[in-house]
PDB file of C-alpha atoms and ligand atoms in Angstrom:
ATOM      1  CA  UNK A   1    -210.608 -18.238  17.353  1.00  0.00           C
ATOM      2  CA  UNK A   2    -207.393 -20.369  16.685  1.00  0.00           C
ATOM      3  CA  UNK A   3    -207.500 -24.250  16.450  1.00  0.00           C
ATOM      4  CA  UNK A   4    -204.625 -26.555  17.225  1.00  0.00           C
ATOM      5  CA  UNK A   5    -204.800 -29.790  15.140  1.00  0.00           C
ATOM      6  CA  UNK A   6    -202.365 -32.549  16.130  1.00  0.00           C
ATOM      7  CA  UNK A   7    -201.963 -36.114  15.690  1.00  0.00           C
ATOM      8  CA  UNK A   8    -199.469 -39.572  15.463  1.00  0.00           C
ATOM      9  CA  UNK A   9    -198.453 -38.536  18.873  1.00  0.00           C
ATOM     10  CA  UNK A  10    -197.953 -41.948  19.137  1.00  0.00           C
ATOM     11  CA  UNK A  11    -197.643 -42.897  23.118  1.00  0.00           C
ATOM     12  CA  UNK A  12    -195.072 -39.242  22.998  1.00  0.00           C
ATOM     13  CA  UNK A  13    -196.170 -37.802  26.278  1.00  0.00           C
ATOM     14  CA  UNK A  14    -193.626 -35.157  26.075  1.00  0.00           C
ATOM     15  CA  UNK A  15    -194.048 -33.931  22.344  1.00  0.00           C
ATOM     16  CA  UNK A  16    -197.767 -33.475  23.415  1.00  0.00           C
ATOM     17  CA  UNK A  17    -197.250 -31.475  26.450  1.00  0.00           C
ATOM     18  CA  UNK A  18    -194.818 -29.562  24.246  1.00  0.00           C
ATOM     19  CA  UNK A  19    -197.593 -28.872  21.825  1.00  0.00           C
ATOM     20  CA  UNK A  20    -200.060 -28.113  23.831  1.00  0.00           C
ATOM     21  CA  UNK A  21    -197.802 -25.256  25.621  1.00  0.00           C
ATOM     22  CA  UNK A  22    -196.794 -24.210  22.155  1.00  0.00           C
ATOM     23  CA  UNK A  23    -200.664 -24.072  21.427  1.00  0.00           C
ATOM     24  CA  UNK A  24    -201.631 -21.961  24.499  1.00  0.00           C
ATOM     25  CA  UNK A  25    -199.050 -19.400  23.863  1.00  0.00           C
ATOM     26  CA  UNK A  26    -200.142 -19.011  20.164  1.00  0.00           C
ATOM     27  CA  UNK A  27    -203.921 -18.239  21.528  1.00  0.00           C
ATOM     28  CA  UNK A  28    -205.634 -21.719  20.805  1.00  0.00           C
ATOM     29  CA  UNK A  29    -208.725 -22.176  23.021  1.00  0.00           C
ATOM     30  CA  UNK A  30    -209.737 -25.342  20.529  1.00  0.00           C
ATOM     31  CA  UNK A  31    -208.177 -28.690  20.073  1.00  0.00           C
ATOM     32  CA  UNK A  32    -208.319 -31.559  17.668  1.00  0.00           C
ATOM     33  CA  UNK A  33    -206.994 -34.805  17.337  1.00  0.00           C
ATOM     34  CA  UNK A  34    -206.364 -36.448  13.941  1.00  0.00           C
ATOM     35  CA  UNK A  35    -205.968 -40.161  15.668  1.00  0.00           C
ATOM     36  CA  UNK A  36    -202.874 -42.527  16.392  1.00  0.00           C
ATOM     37  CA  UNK A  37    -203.061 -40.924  19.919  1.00  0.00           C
ATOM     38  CA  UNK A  38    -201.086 -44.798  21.032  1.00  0.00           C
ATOM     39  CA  UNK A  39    -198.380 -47.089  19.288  1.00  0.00           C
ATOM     40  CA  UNK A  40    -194.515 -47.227  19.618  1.00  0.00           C
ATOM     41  CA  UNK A  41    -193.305 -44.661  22.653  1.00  0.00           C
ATOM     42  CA  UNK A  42    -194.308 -45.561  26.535  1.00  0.00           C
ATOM     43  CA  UNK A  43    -197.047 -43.547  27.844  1.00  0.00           C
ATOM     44  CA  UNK A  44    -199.987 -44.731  25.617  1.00  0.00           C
ATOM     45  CA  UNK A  45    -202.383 -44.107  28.423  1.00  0.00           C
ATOM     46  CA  UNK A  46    -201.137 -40.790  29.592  1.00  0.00           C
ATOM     47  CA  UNK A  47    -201.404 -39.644  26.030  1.00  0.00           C
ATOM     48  CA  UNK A  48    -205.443 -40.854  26.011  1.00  0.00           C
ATOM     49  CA  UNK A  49    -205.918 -39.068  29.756  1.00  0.00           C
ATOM     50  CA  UNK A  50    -204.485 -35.658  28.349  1.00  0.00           C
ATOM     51  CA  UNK A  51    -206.975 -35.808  24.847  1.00  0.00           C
ATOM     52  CA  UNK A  52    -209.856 -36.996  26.928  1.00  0.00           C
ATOM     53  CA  UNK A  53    -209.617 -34.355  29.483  1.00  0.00           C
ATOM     54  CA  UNK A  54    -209.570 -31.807  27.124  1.00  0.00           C
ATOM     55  CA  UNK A  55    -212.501 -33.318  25.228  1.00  0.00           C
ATOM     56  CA  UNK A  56    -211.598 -32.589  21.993  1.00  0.00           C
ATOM     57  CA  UNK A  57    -212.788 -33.995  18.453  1.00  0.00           C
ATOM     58  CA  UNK A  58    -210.683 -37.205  17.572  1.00  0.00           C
ATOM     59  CA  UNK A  59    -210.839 -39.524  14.569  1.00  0.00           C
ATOM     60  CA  UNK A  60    -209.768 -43.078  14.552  1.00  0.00           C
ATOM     61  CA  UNK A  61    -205.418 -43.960  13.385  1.00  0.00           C
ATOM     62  CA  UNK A  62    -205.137 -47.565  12.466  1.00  0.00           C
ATOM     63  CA  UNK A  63    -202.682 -47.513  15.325  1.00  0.00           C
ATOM     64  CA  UNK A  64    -206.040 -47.353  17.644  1.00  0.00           C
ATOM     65  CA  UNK A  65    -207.429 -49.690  15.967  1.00  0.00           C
ATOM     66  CA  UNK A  66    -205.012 -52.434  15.921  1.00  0.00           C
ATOM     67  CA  UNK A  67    -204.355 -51.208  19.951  1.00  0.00           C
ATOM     68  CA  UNK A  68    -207.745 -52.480  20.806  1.00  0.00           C
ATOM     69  CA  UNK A  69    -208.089 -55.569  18.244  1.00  0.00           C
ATOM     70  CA  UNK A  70    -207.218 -58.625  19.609  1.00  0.00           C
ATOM     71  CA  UNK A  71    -206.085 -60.023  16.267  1.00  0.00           C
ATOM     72  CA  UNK A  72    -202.715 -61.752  15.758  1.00  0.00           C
ATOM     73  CA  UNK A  73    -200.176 -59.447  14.791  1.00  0.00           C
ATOM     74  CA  UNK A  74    -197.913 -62.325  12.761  1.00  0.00           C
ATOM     75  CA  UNK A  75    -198.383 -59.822   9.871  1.00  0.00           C
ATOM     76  CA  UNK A  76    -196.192 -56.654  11.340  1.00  0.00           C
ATOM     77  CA  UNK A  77    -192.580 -56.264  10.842  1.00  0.00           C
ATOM     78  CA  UNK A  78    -191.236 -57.709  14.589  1.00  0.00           C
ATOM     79  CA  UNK A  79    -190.543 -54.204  16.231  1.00  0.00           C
ATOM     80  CA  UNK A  80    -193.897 -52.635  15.037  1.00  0.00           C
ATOM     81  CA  UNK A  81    -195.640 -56.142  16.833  1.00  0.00           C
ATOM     82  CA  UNK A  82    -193.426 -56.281  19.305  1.00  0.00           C
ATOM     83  CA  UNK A  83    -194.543 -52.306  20.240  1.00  0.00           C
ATOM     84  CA  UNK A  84    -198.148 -53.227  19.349  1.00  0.00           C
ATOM     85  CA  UNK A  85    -198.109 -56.458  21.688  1.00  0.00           C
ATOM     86  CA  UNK A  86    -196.741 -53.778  24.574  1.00  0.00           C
ATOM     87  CA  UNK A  87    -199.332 -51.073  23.906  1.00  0.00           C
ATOM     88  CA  UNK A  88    -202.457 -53.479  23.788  1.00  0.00           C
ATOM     89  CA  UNK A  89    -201.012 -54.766  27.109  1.00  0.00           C
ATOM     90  CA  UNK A  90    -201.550 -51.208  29.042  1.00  0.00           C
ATOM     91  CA  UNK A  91    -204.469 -50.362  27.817  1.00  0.00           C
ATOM     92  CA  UNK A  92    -207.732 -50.470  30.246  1.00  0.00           C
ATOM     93  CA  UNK A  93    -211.231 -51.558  29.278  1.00  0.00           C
ATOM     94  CA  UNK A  94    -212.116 -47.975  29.359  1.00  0.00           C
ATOM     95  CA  UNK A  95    -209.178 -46.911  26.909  1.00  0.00           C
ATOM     96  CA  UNK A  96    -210.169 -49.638  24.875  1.00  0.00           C
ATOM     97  CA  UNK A  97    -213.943 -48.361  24.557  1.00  0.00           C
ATOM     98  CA  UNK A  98    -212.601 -44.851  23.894  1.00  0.00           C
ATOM     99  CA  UNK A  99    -210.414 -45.826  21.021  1.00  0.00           C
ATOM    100  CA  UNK A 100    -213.263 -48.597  19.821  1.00  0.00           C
ATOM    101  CA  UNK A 101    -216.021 -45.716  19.785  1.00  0.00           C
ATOM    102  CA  UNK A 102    -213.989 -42.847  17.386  1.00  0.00           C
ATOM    103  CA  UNK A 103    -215.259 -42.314  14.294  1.00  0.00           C
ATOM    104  CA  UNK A 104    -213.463 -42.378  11.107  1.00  0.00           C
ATOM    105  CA  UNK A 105    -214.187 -39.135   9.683  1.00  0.00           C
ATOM    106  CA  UNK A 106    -216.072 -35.900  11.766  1.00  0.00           C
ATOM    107  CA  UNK A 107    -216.308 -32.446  10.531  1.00  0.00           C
ATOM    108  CA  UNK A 108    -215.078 -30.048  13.201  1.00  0.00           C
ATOM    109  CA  UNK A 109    -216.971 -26.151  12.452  1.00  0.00           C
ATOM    110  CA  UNK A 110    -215.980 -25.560   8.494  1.00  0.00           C
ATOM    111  CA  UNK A 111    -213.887 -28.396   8.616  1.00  0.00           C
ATOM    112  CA  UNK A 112    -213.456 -31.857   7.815  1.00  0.00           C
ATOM    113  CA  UNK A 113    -210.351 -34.443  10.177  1.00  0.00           C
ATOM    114  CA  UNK A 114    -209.188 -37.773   8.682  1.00  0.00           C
ATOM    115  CA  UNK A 115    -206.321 -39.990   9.780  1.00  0.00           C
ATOM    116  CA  UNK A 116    -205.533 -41.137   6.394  1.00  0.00           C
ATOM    117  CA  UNK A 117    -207.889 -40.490   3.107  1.00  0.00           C
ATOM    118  CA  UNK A 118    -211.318 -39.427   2.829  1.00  0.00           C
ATOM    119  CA  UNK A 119    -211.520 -41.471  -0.754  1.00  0.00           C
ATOM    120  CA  UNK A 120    -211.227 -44.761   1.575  1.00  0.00           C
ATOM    121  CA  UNK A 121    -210.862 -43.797   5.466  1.00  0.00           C
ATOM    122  CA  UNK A 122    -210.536 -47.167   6.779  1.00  0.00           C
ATOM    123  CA  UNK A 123    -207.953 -48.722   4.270  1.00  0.00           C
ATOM    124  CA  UNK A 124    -204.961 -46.606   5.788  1.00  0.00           C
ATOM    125  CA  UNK A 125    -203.609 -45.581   2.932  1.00  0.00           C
ATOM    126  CA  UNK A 126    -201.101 -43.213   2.280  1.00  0.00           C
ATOM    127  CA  UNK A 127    -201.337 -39.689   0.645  1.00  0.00           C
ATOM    128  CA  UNK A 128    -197.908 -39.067  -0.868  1.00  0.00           C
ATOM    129  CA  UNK A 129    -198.369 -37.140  -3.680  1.00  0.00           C
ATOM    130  CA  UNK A 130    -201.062 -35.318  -6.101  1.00  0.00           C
ATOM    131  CA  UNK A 131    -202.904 -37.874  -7.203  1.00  0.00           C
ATOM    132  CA  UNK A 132    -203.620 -39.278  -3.422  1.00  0.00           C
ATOM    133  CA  UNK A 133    -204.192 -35.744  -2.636  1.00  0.00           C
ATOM    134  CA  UNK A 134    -206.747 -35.876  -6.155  1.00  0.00           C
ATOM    135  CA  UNK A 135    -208.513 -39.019  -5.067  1.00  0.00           C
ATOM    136  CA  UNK A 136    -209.250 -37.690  -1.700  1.00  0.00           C
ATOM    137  CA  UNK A 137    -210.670 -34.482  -2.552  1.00  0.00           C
ATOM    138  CA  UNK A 138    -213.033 -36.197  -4.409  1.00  0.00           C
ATOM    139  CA  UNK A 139    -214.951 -36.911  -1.112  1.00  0.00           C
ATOM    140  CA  UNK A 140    -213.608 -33.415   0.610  1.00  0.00           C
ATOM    141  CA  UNK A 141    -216.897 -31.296   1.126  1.00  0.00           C
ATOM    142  CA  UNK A 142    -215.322 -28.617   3.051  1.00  0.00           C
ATOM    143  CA  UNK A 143    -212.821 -25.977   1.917  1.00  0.00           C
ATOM    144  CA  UNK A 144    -210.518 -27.354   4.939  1.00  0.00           C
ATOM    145  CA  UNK A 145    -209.360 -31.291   5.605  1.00  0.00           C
ATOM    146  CA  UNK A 146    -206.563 -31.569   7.950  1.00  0.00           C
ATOM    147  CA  UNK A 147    -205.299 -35.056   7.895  1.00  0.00           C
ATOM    148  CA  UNK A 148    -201.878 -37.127   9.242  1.00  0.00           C
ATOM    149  CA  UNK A 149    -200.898 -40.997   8.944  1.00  0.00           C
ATOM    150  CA  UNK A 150    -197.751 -40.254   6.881  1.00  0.00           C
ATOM    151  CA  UNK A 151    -196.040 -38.281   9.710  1.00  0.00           C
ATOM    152  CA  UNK A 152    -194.968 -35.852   7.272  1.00  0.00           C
ATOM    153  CA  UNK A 153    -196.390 -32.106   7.202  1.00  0.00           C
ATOM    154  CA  UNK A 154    -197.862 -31.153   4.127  1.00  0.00           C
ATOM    155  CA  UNK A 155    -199.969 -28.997   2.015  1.00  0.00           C
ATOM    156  CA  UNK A 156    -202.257 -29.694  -0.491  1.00  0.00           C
ATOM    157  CA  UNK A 157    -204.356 -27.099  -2.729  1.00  0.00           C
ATOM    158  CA  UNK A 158    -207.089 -28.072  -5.125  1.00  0.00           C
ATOM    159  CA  UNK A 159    -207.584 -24.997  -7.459  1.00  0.00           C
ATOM    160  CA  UNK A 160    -207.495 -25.934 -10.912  1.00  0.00           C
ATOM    161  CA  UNK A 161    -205.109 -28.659 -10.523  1.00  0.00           C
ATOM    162  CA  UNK A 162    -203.837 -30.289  -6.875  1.00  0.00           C
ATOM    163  CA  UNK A 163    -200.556 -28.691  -6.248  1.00  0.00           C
ATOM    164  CA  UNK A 164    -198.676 -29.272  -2.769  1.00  0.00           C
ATOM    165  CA  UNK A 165    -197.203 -26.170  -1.249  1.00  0.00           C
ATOM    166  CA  UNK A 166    -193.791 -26.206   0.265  1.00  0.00           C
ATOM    167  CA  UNK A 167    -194.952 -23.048   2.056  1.00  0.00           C
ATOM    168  CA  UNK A 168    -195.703 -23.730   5.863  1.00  0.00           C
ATOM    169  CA  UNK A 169    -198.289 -20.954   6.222  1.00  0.00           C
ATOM    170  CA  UNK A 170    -201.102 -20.662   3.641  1.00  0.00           C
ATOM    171  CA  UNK A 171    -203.104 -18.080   3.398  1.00  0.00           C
ATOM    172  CA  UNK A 172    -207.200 -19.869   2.606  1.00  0.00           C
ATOM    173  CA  UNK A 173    -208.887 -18.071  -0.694  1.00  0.00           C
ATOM    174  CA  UNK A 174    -212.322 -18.649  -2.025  1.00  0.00           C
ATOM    175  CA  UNK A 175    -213.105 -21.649  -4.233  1.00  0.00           C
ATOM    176  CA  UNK A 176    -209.825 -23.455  -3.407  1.00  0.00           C
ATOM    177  CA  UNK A 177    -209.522 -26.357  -1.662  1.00  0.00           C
ATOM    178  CA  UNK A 178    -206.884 -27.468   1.322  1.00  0.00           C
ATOM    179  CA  UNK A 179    -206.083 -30.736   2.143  1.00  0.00           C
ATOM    180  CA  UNK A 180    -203.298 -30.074   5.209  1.00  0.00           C
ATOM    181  CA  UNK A 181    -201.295 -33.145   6.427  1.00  0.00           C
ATOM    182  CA  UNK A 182    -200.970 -31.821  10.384  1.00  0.00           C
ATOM    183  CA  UNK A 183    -197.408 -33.797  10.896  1.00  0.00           C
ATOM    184  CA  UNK A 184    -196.441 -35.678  13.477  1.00  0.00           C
ATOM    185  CA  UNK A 185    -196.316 -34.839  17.180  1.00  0.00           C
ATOM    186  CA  UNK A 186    -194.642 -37.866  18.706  1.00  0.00           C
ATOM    187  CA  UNK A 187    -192.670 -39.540  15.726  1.00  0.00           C
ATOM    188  CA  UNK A 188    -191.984 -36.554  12.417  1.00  0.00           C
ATOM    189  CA  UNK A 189    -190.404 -38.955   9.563  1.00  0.00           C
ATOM    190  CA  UNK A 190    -189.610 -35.978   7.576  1.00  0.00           C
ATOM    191  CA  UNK A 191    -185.530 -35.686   9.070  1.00  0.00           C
ATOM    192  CA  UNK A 192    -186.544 -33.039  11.368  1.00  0.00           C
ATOM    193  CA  UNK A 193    -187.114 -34.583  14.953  1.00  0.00           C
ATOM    194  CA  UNK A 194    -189.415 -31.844  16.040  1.00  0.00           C
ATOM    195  CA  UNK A 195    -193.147 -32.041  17.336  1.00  0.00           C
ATOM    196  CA  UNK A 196    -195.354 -31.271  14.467  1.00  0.00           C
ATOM    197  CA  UNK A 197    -198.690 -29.649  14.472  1.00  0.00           C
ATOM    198  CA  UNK A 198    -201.456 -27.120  12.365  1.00  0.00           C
ATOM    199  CA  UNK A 199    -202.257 -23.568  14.112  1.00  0.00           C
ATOM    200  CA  UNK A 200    -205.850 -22.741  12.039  1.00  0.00           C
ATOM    201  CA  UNK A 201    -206.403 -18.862  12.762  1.00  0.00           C
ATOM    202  CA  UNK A 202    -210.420 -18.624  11.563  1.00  0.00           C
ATOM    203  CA  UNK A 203    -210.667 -14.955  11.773  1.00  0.00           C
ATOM    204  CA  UNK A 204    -207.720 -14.351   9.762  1.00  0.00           C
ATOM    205  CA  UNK A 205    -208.341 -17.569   7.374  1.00  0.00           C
ATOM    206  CA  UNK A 206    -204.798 -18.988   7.583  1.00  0.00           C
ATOM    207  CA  UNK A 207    -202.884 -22.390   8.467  1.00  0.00           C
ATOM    208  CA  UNK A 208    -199.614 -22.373  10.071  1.00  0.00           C
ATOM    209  CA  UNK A 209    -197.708 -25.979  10.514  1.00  0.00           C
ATOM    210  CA  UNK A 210    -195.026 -25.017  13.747  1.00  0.00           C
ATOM    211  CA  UNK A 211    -192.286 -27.448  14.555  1.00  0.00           C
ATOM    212  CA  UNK A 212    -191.617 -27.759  17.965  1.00  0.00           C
ATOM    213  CA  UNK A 213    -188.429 -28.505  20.510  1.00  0.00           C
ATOM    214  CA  UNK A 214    -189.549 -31.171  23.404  1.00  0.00           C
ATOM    215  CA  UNK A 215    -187.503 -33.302  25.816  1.00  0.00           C
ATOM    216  CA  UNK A 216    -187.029 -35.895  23.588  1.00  0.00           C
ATOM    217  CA  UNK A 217    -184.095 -37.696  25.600  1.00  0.00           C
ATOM    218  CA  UNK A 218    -186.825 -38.230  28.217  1.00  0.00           C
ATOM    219  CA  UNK A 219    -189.168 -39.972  25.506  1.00  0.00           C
ATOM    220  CA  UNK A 220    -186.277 -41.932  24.791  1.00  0.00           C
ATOM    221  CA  UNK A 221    -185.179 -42.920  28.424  1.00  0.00           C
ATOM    222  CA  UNK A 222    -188.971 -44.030  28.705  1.00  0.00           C
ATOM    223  CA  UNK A 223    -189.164 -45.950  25.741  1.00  0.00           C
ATOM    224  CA  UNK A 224    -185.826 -47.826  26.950  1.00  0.00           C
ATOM    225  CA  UNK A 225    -187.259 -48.454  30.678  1.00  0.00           C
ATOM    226  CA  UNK A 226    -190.640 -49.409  29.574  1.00  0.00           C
ATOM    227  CA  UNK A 227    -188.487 -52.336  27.488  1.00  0.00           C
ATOM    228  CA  UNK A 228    -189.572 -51.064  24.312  1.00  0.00           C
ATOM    229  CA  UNK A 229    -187.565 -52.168  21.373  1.00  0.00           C
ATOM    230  CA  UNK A 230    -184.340 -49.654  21.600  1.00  0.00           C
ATOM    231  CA  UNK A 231    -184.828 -48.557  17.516  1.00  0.00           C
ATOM    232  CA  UNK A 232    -187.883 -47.094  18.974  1.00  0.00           C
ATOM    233  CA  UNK A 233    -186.041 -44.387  21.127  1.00  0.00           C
ATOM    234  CA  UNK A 234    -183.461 -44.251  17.938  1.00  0.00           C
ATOM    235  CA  UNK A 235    -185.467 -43.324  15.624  1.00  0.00           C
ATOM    236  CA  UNK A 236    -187.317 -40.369  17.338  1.00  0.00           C
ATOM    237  CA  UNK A 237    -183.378 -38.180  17.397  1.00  0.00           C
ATOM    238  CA  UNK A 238    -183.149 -38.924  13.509  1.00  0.00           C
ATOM    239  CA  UNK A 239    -186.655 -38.247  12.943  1.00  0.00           C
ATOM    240  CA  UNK A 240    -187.689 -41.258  10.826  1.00  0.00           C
TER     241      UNK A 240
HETATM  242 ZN1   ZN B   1    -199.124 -42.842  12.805  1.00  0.00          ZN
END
């Protein structure tokens, strides 16, 4: 059995179709969502259609929160509430209750999904280095935590000391712990524009992050048509 674990798709219809192929052809039959499924590109609720018909486990991204809060936003940076004002705008009262009802943490089989710690789930903070990585597997019960938020694939091991792996495939072993940061699928900030995404083979006990080509100048044309702000479509070539 092969899992595909995605998240911060972010409103990127195309880089989740483009997963989602990419998955099939690997030999995925599962799915799961680490959150921020909506927030900065133009098809928030096509996005929410495609991860509810497949009915897959999803935790909560603070971009689904703030989607369905109806908070002011004077706090963001203008084009984040300016994307955020647009998003909450197309959302229905049944996308709302979806996003309002995910939970913050789930285990999935062996495994544990988080948006962004497991030390303090709903502060949205970010893992960037081994001692985030530390703190969090202090609440880790499972050998196996994929998690996203920082749009930037990683790999964390917990053996005698939390080392991340620049490896992209990682091979599980007994008594170690994995803390595996999934990537981005609609907006990578790592320099490399492609979709990003976690292949977990159980039988043969491995993780594989793939990055993947998707139309990306028709996630940009949207962006532009829907009025977005045009940094939005920008940023997505220079992947940041
Ligand atoms: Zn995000």
């Amino acid at each position: 059995m092969k899992y595909a674990i995605f998240g911060d798709i972010h409103a990127n219809l195309e880089a989740l179709e483009a997963v989602l192929a990419h998955a099939a052809a690997q030999g995925c039959t599962e799915h799961v969502c680490v959150g921020d499924i909506v927030g900065y590109a133009a098809n928030p609720r096509e996005c929410l259609d495609v991860i509810r018909q497949m009915g897959c486990p999803v935790v909560k991204g603070n971009h689904d929160e703030e989607a369905i809060l109806e908070t002011s936003l004077e706090g963001l940076n203008p084009l984040a509430k300016q994307a955020m004002e647009w998003t909450r705008n197309q959302l229905s009262p049944e996308d709302r209750e979806y996003l309002g009802n995910l939970k913050l943490v789930r285990q999935v089989r062996d495994f544990t999904i988080v948006h962004a710690t497991l030390d303090t789930p709903g502060s949205w903070t970010y893992v960037t280095n081994k001692f985030d990585a530390m703190a969090s597997f202090s609440y880790q019960f499972t050998q196996l935590c994929f998690y996203g938020h920082t749009h930037t694939p990683r790999i964390y091991i917990k053996g005698d000391s939390v080392e991340p792996s620049e490896e992209m495939t990682v091979t599980l072993e007994m008594g170690r712990k994995y803390f595996i940061n999934v990537g981005s699928t609609g907006q990578p900030r790592d320099g490399d524009w492609r979709a990003s995404y976690a292949v977990y083979d159980v039988e043969n006990q491995n993780v594989t992050i793939h990055r993947i080509d998707y139309d990306i100048q028709k996630a940009q044309d949207k962006i532009n048509d829907a009025g977005l702000p045009e940094m939005l479509a920008h940023r997505l070539s220079l992947g940041k």
